[in-house]
CSV table of C-alpha atoms and ligand atoms in Angstrom, one decimal:
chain,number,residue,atom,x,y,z
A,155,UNK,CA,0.0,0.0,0.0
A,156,UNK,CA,1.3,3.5,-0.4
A,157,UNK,CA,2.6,5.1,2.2
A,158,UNK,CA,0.1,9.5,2.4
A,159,UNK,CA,2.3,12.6,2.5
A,160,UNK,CA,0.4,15.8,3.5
A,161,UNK,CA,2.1,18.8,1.8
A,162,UNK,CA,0.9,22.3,2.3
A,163,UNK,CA,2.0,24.9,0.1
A,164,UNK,CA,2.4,22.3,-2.8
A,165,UNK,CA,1.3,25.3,-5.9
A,166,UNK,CA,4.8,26.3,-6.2
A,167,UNK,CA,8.7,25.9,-4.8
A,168,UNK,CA,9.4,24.0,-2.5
A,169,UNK,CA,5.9,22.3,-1.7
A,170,UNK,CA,5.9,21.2,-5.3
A,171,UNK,CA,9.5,19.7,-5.9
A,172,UNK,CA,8.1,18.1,-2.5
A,173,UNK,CA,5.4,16.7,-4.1
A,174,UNK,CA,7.2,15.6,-7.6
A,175,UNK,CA,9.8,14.0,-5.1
A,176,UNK,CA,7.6,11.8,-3.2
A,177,UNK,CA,5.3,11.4,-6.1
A,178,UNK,CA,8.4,10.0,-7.8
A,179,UNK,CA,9.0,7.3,-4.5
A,180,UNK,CA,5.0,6.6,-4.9
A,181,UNK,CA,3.4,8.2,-2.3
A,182,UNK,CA,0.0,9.2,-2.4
A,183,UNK,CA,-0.3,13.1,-1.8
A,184,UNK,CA,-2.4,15.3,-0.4
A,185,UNK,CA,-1.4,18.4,-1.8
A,186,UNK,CA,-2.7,22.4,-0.5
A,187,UNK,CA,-2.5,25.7,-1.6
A,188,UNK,CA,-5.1,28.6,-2.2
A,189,UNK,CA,-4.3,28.1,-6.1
A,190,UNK,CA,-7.0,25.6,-7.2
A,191,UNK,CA,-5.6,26.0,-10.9
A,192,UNK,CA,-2.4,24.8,-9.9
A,193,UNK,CA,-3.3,21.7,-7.5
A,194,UNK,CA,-5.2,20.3,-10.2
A,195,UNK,CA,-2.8,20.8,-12.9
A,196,UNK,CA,-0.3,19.1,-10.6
A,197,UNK,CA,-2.2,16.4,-9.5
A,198,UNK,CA,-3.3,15.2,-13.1
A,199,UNK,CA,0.5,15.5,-14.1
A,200,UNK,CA,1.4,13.4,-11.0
A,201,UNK,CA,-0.8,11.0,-11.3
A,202,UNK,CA,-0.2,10.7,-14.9
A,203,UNK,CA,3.0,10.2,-14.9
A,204,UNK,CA,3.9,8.3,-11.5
A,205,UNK,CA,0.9,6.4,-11.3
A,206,UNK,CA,0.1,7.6,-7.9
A,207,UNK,CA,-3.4,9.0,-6.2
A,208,UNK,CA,-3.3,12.8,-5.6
A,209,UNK,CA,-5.7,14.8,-3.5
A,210,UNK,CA,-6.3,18.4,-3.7
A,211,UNK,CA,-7.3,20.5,-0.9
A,212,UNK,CA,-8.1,23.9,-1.3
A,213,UNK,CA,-7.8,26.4,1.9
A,214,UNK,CA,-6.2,29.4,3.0
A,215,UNK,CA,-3.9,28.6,6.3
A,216,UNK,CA,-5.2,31.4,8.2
A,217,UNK,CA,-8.7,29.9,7.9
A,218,UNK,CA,-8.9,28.0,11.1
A,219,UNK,CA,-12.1,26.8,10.2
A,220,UNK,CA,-11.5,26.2,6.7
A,221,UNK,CA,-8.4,23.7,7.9
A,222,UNK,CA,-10.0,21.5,10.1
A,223,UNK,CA,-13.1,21.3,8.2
A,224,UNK,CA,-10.7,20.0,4.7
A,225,UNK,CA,-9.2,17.6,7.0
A,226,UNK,CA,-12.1,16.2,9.8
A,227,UNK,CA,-13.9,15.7,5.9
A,228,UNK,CA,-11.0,13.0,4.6
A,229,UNK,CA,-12.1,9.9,2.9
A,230,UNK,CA,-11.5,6.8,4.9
A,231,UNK,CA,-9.3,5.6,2.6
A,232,UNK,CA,-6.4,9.3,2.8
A,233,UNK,CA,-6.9,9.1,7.0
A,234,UNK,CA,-3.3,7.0,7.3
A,235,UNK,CA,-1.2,10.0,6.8
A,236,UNK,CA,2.4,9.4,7.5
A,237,UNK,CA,4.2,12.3,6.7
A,238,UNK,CA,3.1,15.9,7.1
A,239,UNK,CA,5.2,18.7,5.5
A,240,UNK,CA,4.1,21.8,7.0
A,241,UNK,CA,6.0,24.0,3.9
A,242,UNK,CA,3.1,26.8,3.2
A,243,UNK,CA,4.6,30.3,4.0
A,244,UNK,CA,5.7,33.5,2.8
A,245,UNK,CA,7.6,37.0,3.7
A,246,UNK,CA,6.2,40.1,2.9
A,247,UNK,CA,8.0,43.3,2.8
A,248,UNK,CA,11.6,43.9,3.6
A,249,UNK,CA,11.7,47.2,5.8
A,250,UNK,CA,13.0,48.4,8.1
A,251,UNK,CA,10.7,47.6,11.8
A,252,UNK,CA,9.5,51.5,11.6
A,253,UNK,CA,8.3,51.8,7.9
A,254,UNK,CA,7.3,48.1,7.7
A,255,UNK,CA,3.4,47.5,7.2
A,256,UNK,CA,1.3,46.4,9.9
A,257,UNK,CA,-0.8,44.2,7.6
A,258,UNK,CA,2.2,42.6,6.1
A,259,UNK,CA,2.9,41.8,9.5
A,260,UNK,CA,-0.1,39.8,10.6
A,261,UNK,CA,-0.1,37.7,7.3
A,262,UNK,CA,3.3,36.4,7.8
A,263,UNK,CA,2.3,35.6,11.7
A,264,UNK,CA,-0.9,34.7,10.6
A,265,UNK,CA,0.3,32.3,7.8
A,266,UNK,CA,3.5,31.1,9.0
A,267,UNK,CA,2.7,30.5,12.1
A,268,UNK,CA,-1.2,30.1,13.0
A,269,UNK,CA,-1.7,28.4,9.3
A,270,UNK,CA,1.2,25.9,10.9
A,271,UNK,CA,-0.7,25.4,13.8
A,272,UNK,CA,-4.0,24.9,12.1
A,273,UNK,CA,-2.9,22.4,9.9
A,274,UNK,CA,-0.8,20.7,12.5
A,275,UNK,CA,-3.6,19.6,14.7
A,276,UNK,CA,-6.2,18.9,12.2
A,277,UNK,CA,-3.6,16.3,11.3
A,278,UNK,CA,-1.7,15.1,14.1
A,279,UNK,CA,-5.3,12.6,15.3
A,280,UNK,CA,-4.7,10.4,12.4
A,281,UNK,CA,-0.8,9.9,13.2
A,282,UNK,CA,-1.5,9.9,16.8
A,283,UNK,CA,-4.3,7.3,16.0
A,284,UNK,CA,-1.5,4.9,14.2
A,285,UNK,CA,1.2,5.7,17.1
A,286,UNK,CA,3.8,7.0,14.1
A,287,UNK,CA,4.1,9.5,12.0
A,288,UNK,CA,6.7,12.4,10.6
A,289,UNK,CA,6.2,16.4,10.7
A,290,UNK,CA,8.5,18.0,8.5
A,291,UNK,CA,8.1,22.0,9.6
A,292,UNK,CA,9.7,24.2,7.1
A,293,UNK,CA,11.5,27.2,9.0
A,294,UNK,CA,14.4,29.3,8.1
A,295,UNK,CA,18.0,30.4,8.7
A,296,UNK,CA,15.5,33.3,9.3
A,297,UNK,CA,14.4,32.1,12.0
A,298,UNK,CA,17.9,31.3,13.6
A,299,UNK,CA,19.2,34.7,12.9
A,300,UNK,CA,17.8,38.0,12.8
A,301,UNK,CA,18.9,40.6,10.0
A,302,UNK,CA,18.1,43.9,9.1
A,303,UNK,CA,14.5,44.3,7.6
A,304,UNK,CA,13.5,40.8,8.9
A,305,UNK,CA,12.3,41.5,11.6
A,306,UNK,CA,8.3,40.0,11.9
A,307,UNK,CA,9.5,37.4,9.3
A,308,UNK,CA,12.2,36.4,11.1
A,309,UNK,CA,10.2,36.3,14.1
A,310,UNK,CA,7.5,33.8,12.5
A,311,UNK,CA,10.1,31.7,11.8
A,312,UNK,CA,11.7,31.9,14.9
A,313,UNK,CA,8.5,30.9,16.4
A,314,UNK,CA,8.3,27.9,13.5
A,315,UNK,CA,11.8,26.7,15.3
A,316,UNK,CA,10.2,27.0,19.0
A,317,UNK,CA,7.0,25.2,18.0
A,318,UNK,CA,9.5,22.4,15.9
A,319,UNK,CA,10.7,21.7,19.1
A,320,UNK,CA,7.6,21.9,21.4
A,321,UNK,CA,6.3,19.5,19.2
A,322,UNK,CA,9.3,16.9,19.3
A,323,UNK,CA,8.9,17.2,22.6
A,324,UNK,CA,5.6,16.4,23.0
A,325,UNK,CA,4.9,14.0,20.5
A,326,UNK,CA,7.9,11.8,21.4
A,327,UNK,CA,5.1,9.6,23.2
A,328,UNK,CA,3.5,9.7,20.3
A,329,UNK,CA,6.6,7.8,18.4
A,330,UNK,CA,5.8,10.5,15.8
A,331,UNK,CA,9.0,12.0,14.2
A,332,UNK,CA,9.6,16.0,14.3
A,333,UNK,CA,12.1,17.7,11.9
A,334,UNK,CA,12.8,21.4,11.5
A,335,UNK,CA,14.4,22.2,8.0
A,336,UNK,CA,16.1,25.4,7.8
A,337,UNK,CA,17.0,26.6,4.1
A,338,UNK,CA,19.3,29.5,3.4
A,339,UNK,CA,18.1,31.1,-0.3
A,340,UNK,CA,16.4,28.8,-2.9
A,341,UNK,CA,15.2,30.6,-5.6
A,342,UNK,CA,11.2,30.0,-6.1
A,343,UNK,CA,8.0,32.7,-6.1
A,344,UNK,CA,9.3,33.8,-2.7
A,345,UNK,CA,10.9,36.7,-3.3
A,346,UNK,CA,8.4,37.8,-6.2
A,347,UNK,CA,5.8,37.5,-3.3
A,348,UNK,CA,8.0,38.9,-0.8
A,349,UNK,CA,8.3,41.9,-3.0
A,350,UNK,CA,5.0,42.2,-4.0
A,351,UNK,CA,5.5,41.3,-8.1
A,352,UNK,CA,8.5,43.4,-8.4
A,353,UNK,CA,10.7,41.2,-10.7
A,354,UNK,CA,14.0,43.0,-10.7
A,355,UNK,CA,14.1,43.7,-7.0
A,356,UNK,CA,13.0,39.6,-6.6
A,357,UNK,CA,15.7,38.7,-9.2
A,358,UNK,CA,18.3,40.7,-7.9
A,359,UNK,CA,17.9,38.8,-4.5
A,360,UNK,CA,20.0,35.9,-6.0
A,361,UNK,CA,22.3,38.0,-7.7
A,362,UNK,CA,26.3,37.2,-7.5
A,363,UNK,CA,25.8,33.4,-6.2
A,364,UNK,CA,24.1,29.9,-6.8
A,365,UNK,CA,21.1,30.0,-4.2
A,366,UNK,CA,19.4,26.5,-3.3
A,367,UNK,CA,16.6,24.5,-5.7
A,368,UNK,CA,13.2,23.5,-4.4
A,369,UNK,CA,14.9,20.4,-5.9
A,370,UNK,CA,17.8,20.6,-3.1
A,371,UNK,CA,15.1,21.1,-0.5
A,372,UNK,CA,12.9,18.4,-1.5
A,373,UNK,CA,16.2,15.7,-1.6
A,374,UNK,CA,16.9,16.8,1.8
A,375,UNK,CA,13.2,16.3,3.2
A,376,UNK,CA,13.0,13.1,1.6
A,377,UNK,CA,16.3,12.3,3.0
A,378,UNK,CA,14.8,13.1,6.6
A,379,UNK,CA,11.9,10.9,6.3
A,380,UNK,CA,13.3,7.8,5.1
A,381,UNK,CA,15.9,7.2,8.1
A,382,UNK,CA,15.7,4.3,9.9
A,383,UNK,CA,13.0,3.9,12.2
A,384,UNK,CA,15.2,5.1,15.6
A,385,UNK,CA,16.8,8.0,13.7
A,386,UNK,CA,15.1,11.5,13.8
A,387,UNK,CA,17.2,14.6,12.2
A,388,UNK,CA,16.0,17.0,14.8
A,389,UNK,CA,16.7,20.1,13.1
A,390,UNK,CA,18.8,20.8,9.9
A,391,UNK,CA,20.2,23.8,8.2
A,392,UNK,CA,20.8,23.9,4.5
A,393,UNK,CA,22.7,27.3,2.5
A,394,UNK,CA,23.8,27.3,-0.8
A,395,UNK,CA,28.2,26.6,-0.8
A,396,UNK,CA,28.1,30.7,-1.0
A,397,UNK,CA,26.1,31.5,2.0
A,398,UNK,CA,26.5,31.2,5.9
A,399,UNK,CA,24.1,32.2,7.9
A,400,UNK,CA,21.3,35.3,7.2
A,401,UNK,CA,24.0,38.1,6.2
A,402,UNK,CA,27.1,36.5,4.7
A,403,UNK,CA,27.3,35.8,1.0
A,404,UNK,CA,30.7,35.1,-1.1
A,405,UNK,CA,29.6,36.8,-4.2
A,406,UNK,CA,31.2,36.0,-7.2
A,407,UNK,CA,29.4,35.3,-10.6
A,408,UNK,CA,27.9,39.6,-10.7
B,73,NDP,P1,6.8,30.0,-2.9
B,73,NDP,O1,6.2,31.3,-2.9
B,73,NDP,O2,7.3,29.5,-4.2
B,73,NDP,O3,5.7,28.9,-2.3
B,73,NDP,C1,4.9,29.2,-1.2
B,73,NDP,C2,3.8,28.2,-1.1
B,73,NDP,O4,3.0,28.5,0.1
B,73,NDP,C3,2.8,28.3,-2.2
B,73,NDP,O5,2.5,27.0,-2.6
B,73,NDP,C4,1.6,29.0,-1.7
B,73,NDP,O6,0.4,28.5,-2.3
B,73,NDP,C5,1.7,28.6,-0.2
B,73,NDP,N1,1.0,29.6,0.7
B,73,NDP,C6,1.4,30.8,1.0
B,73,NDP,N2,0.5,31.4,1.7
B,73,NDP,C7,-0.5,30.5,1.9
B,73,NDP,C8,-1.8,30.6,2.6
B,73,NDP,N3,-2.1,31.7,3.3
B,73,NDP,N4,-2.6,29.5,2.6
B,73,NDP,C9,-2.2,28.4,1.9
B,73,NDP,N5,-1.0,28.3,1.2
B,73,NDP,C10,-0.2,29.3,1.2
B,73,NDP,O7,7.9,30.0,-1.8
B,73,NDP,P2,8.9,28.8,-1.2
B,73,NDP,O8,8.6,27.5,-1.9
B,73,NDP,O9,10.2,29.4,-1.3
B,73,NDP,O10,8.4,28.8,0.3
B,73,NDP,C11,8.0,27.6,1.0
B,73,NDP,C12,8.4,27.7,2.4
B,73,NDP,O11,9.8,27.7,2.5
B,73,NDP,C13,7.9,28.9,3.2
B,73,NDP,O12,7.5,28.6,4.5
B,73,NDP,C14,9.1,29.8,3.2
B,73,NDP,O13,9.1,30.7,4.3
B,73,NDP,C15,10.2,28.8,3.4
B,73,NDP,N6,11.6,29.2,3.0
B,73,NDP,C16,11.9,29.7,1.8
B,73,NDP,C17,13.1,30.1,1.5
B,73,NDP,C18,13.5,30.7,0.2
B,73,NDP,O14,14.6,31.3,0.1
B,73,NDP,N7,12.7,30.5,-0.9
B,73,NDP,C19,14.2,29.9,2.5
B,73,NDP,C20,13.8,29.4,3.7
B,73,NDP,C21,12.5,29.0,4.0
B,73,NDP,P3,-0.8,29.4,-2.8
B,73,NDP,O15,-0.3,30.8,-3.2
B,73,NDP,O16,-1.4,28.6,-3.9
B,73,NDP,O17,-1.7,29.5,-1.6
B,74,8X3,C1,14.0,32.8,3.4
B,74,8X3,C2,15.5,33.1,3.5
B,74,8X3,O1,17.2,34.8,4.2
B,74,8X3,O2,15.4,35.5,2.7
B,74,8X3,O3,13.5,32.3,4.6
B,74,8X3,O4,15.0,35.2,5.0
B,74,8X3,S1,15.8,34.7,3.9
């Protein structure tokens, strides 16, 4: 039988190369985003081509309601979930804390945080119900180091780290496996969101280096989950060779 993989934020970057990597190891997925387009484009190409079963669920992560009504509604047959990768998430703005918008503020604590929350107890039951599982919580060297401008995003993710390890902790009765991943740069929508559609300033954010793939991510993830059963990676940070840390970049190739 195939083992489920719950993957939030599956419409683009790292969720998807996710979801083509354990599509590829055939996994079922069930795959979210607020992009119904896109989940249904993926999921016919997925199942198409690796043979799998895809489900799409559509929801916005900040919708408390909304998540646990998508997931209390599975079909029988989608309730054995064995890995969750909590991935959706997104920065907003890069200002400095007195110029930075409010708004901006509460979507990135709203999504990155509360959405992780949400989604992580709507799901935990049905791991809980099995006595094994693996949450896969997608933070940040943002969320290991502040830098200038980062403030509230840095801040969501430093509270993605705490809640990473709250939940090891708690679930280790459980026999349900917790990993934090923490990438450095990987070039996806992220910084087209982050800056609000403006392409050059988005492009110029990987200027002068080789950032990270969603590909790079989504080996490492996989890499995490299939351990053997008494291993768990705890936490993990990933850079591209030219970055350490939040703030230092070698940059070369400009
Ligand atoms: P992308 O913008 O390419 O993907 C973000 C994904 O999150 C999309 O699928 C989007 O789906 C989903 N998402 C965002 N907001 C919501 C929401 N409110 N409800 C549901 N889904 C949502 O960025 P990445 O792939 O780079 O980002 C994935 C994760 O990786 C994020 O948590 C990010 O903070 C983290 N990260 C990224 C790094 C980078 O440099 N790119 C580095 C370190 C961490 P949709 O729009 O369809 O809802
Ligand atoms: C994304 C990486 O350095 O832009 O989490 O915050 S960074």
């Amino acid at each position: 039988m195939n083992k489920i993989i719950v993957i939030t934020g599956a419409t683009s970057g790292i969720g998807k190369a996710c979801a083509e990597k354990f599509a590829a190891a055939k996994y079922n997925l069930i795959i979210t985003g607020r992009r119904q387009e896109r989940l249904s484009t993926l999921k016919t190409e997925l199942e198409k081509v690796f043979g799998i079963e895809v489900l799409t669920l559509c929801f916005d992560v900040q919708d408390k309601h909304a998540v646990t009504e998508a997931f209390s509604k599975l079909p029988e047959a989608w309730q054995k979930i064995d890995v969750l990768i909590n991935n959706a998430g997104l920065a907003l703005g890069r200002d400095f804390f007195e110029d930075a918008d409010m708004d901006d503020w509460e979507t990135m604590l709203n999504t990155n945080v509360h959405g992780l929350l949400y989604v992580s107890k709507a799901v935990l039951p049905y791991m809980i119900a099995q006595k094994k599982g693996h949450v896969v919580n997608m933070g940040s060297v943002a969320g290991k180091e502040v830098y200038e401008k980062g403030n509230v995003y840095c801040a969501s993710k430093f509270a993605v780290d705490a809640i990473t390890k709250a939940m090891r902790i708690d679930l280790l009765k459980n026999n349900i496996k917790v990993t934090g991943i923490h990438p450095g740069a990987v070039e996806t929508e992220f910084s087209i969101v982050r800056f609000k559609g403006e392409e050059k300033t988005a492009k110029a954010a990987y200027d002068g280096y080789t950032p990270l793939t969603p590909g790079d991510i989504a080996d490492t993830v996989y890499y995490c989950v299939h351990l053997p059963a008494h291993v768990c990676i705890n936490e993990l940070v990933i850079t591209c060779t030219q970055q350490a840390g939040t703030y230092y970049f070698h940059k070369t190739n400009t």
